[in-house]
């Protein structure tokens, strides 16, 4: 099913395969969480399993946000509860070892995921991102991480080296748009306009 919900569907060459990671970069309050949730909804509509990890909100809040966004889409995926799980790590309690333990426990209990979303990661420790990439590779997960622009700019080259794709979110005046900063298959610099309320891809 073709869904024009998240920018990665339209930016074909910005997509990543299982076992790889992409960064969604933007200023604080720009709408990174909304864009990340849209990626999750798109994958759910495609019948994929999604594990959404929040470092900023409790699971109930994230679940409510999914429900609101799914209503905006106007089409609820079948058996969504069996395809989506939410983890929350508050008060800086997140680390890759805890994440991997949680994923392993879920798999042992019969859950299967294709996509890993990590919202609210704020670290200058490149080893943490490298460890997340190892987890993505080990479990075959397409992984997207929302990341603050101010930290990204301070270590841009290193982050681009470790990431397979980088999308940059901009809110300028009355425009909201995504720019493909890095892609394995070219098309860097391609811009895509988003709806400023829903952060869904605008129709051409």
Short mmCIF file of C-alpha atoms in Angstrom, two decimals:
data_model
loop_
_atom_site.label_atom_id
_atom_site.label_comp_id
_atom_site.label_asym_id
_atom_site.label_seq_id
_atom_site.Cartn_x
_atom_site.Cartn_y
_atom_site.Cartn_z
CA UNK A 1 0.00 0.00 0.00
CA UNK A 2 1.42 3.38 -0.95
CA UNK A 3 1.06 5.90 1.86
CA UNK A 4 2.06 9.53 1.65
CA UNK A 5 2.36 10.00 5.38
CA UNK A 6 6.03 10.20 6.26
CA UNK A 7 8.75 11.77 4.10
CA UNK A 8 10.74 8.56 3.76
CA UNK A 9 8.06 7.08 1.52
CA UNK A 10 8.40 9.89 -1.01
CA UNK A 11 12.14 10.31 -0.63
CA UNK A 12 12.74 6.83 -2.02
CA UNK A 13 16.51 7.16 -1.97
CA UNK A 14 16.46 8.30 1.65
CA UNK A 15 15.02 4.98 2.75
CA UNK A 16 17.11 2.59 4.77
CA UNK A 17 17.12 -1.17 4.83
CA UNK A 18 16.78 -3.48 7.81
CA UNK A 19 19.80 -3.34 10.07
CA UNK A 20 20.61 0.29 9.26
CA UNK A 21 19.96 3.60 11.00
CA UNK A 22 18.68 7.00 9.97
CA UNK A 23 18.73 10.28 11.86
CA UNK A 24 15.82 12.72 11.88
CA UNK A 25 17.42 16.04 12.85
CA UNK A 26 15.66 19.23 13.87
CA UNK A 27 15.52 22.10 16.33
CA UNK A 28 13.76 21.65 19.64
CA UNK A 29 10.02 21.91 19.17
CA UNK A 30 10.25 21.66 15.39
CA UNK A 31 8.12 18.51 15.17
CA UNK A 32 10.61 15.63 15.21
CA UNK A 33 8.35 13.47 17.40
CA UNK A 34 5.43 13.99 15.01
CA UNK A 35 7.56 13.02 12.02
CA UNK A 36 8.91 9.97 13.81
CA UNK A 37 5.40 8.86 14.74
CA UNK A 38 4.36 9.30 11.10
CA UNK A 39 7.14 6.92 10.10
CA UNK A 40 5.75 4.43 12.62
CA UNK A 41 2.19 4.80 11.32
CA UNK A 42 3.35 4.37 7.74
CA UNK A 43 5.12 1.15 8.62
CA UNK A 44 2.08 -0.11 10.56
CA UNK A 45 -0.06 0.56 7.49
CA UNK A 46 2.44 -1.52 5.54
CA UNK A 47 1.87 -4.40 7.98
CA UNK A 48 5.22 -4.00 9.75
CA UNK A 49 5.89 -4.41 13.46
CA UNK A 50 7.02 -1.20 15.19
CA UNK A 51 8.85 -0.69 18.49
CA UNK A 52 8.65 2.96 19.54
CA UNK A 53 11.12 4.00 22.25
CA UNK A 54 10.50 7.35 23.94
CA UNK A 55 13.05 9.12 26.11
CA UNK A 56 10.70 12.02 26.77
CA UNK A 57 7.16 10.71 27.34
CA UNK A 58 5.45 7.90 29.23
CA UNK A 59 3.92 5.06 27.18
CA UNK A 60 0.33 6.25 27.71
CA UNK A 61 1.18 9.66 26.28
CA UNK A 62 2.88 8.12 23.24
CA UNK A 63 -0.08 5.77 22.73
CA UNK A 64 -2.50 8.71 22.84
CA UNK A 65 -0.39 10.50 20.24
CA UNK A 66 -0.51 7.48 17.93
CA UNK A 67 -4.30 7.35 18.29
CA UNK A 68 -4.61 11.02 17.36
CA UNK A 69 -2.32 10.67 14.37
CA UNK A 70 -4.05 7.50 13.14
CA UNK A 71 -7.38 9.36 13.21
CA UNK A 72 -5.77 12.07 11.07
CA UNK A 73 -4.77 9.41 8.56
CA UNK A 74 -8.38 8.24 8.46
CA UNK A 75 -7.50 4.57 8.21
CA UNK A 76 -6.73 2.33 11.16
CA UNK A 77 -4.37 -0.59 10.53
CA UNK A 78 -5.74 -4.01 11.37
CA UNK A 79 -4.47 -5.61 14.58
CA UNK A 80 -2.43 -2.52 15.41
CA UNK A 81 -1.99 -3.53 19.04
CA UNK A 82 -0.23 -6.70 17.98
CA UNK A 83 2.16 -4.81 15.74
CA UNK A 84 3.15 -1.86 17.93
CA UNK A 85 4.96 -1.74 21.27
CA UNK A 86 6.08 1.29 23.24
CA UNK A 87 9.04 1.54 25.60
CA UNK A 88 9.76 4.56 27.78
CA UNK A 89 13.06 5.46 29.43
CA UNK A 90 12.66 8.56 31.56
CA UNK A 91 15.14 10.57 33.63
CA UNK A 92 18.16 9.65 31.51
CA UNK A 93 17.71 5.94 32.26
CA UNK A 94 18.29 4.89 28.63
CA UNK A 95 21.30 2.95 27.45
CA UNK A 96 21.80 0.50 24.57
CA UNK A 97 22.25 -2.50 26.90
CA UNK A 98 18.82 -1.90 28.47
CA UNK A 99 17.31 -1.46 25.03
CA UNK A 100 18.75 -4.73 23.76
CA UNK A 101 17.59 -6.57 26.87
CA UNK A 102 14.07 -5.23 26.32
CA UNK A 103 14.07 -6.24 22.66
CA UNK A 104 15.36 -9.70 23.50
CA UNK A 105 12.65 -10.17 26.14
CA UNK A 106 9.93 -9.14 23.70
CA UNK A 107 11.20 -11.54 21.05
CA UNK A 108 11.35 -14.36 23.58
CA UNK A 109 7.68 -13.64 24.34
CA UNK A 110 6.67 -13.91 20.71
CA UNK A 111 6.79 -10.30 19.54
CA UNK A 112 8.37 -9.50 16.17
CA UNK A 113 9.47 -6.10 14.93
CA UNK A 114 10.71 -4.68 11.67
CA UNK A 115 11.14 -1.05 12.73
CA UNK A 116 12.76 0.60 15.74
CA UNK A 117 12.02 4.28 16.47
CA UNK A 118 13.97 6.13 19.17
CA UNK A 119 12.58 9.54 20.10
CA UNK A 120 14.43 12.10 22.17
CA UNK A 121 18.02 10.85 22.09
CA UNK A 122 20.33 13.67 23.16
CA UNK A 123 23.91 12.52 23.42
CA UNK A 124 27.34 13.50 22.19
CA UNK A 125 28.58 10.00 22.90
CA UNK A 126 29.04 8.50 19.45
CA UNK A 127 29.52 5.05 20.97
CA UNK A 128 25.87 5.03 22.04
CA UNK A 129 24.76 5.56 18.45
CA UNK A 130 27.23 2.94 17.23
CA UNK A 131 25.81 0.49 19.79
CA UNK A 132 22.28 1.24 18.58
CA UNK A 133 23.44 0.51 15.05
CA UNK A 134 24.84 -2.84 16.24
CA UNK A 135 21.45 -3.65 17.77
CA UNK A 136 19.71 -2.66 14.52
CA UNK A 137 22.03 -4.95 12.60
CA UNK A 138 21.78 -7.86 15.05
CA UNK A 139 17.96 -7.87 15.03
CA UNK A 140 17.42 -6.72 11.45
CA UNK A 141 15.60 -3.52 12.41
CA UNK A 142 15.07 -0.46 10.25
CA UNK A 143 15.96 2.18 12.85
CA UNK A 144 15.18 5.91 12.97
CA UNK A 145 16.40 8.24 15.72
CA UNK A 146 15.19 11.79 16.39
CA UNK A 147 18.17 13.99 17.21
CA UNK A 148 18.62 17.66 18.23
CA UNK A 149 20.07 19.95 15.60
CA UNK A 150 22.40 21.80 17.98
CA UNK A 151 24.23 18.59 18.89
CA UNK A 152 24.16 17.34 15.30
CA UNK A 153 25.86 20.50 14.03
CA UNK A 154 28.64 20.14 16.61
CA UNK A 155 29.61 16.68 15.30
CA UNK A 156 28.02 16.52 11.87
CA UNK A 157 30.74 14.63 10.01
CA UNK A 158 31.02 11.88 12.65
CA UNK A 159 27.26 11.43 12.77
CA UNK A 160 26.98 11.28 8.99
CA UNK A 161 29.73 8.66 8.93
CA UNK A 162 27.90 6.36 11.35
CA UNK A 163 24.39 6.95 9.91
CA UNK A 164 23.00 5.50 6.70
CA UNK A 165 20.52 8.31 6.09
CA UNK A 166 19.98 11.80 7.54
CA UNK A 167 16.77 13.81 7.21
CA UNK A 168 16.75 17.40 8.42
CA UNK A 169 13.49 19.03 9.52
CA UNK A 170 13.05 22.78 9.06
CA UNK A 171 10.33 25.17 10.21
CA UNK A 172 10.86 28.54 8.50
CA UNK A 173 8.23 31.28 8.58
CA UNK A 174 5.11 29.52 7.32
CA UNK A 175 6.96 26.61 5.70
CA UNK A 176 7.70 23.19 7.14
CA UNK A 177 9.90 20.89 5.12
CA UNK A 178 12.39 18.02 5.17
CA UNK A 179 15.76 18.00 3.40
CA UNK A 180 17.60 14.78 2.59
CA UNK A 181 21.08 15.46 4.01
CA UNK A 182 22.53 12.00 3.45
CA UNK A 183 21.44 8.96 1.46
CA UNK A 184 23.23 5.85 0.31
CA UNK A 185 21.64 6.13 -3.13
CA UNK A 186 22.10 9.82 -3.90
CA UNK A 187 19.58 12.67 -4.10
CA UNK A 188 21.17 14.58 -1.21
CA UNK A 189 19.67 18.04 -0.94
CA UNK A 190 16.21 17.00 -2.15
CA UNK A 191 13.48 18.94 -0.34
CA UNK A 192 9.99 17.79 0.56
CA UNK A 193 7.23 20.05 1.92
CA UNK A 194 5.20 18.93 4.95
CA UNK A 195 1.86 20.01 6.33
CA UNK A 196 2.73 22.28 9.32
CA UNK A 197 -0.03 20.78 11.49
CA UNK A 198 0.04 17.03 10.79
CA UNK A 199 3.62 16.84 9.43
CA UNK A 200 2.27 14.54 6.72
CA UNK A 201 3.76 14.88 3.28
CA UNK A 202 2.00 17.57 1.25
CA UNK A 203 0.39 16.41 -1.93
CA UNK A 204 2.33 17.53 -5.00
#
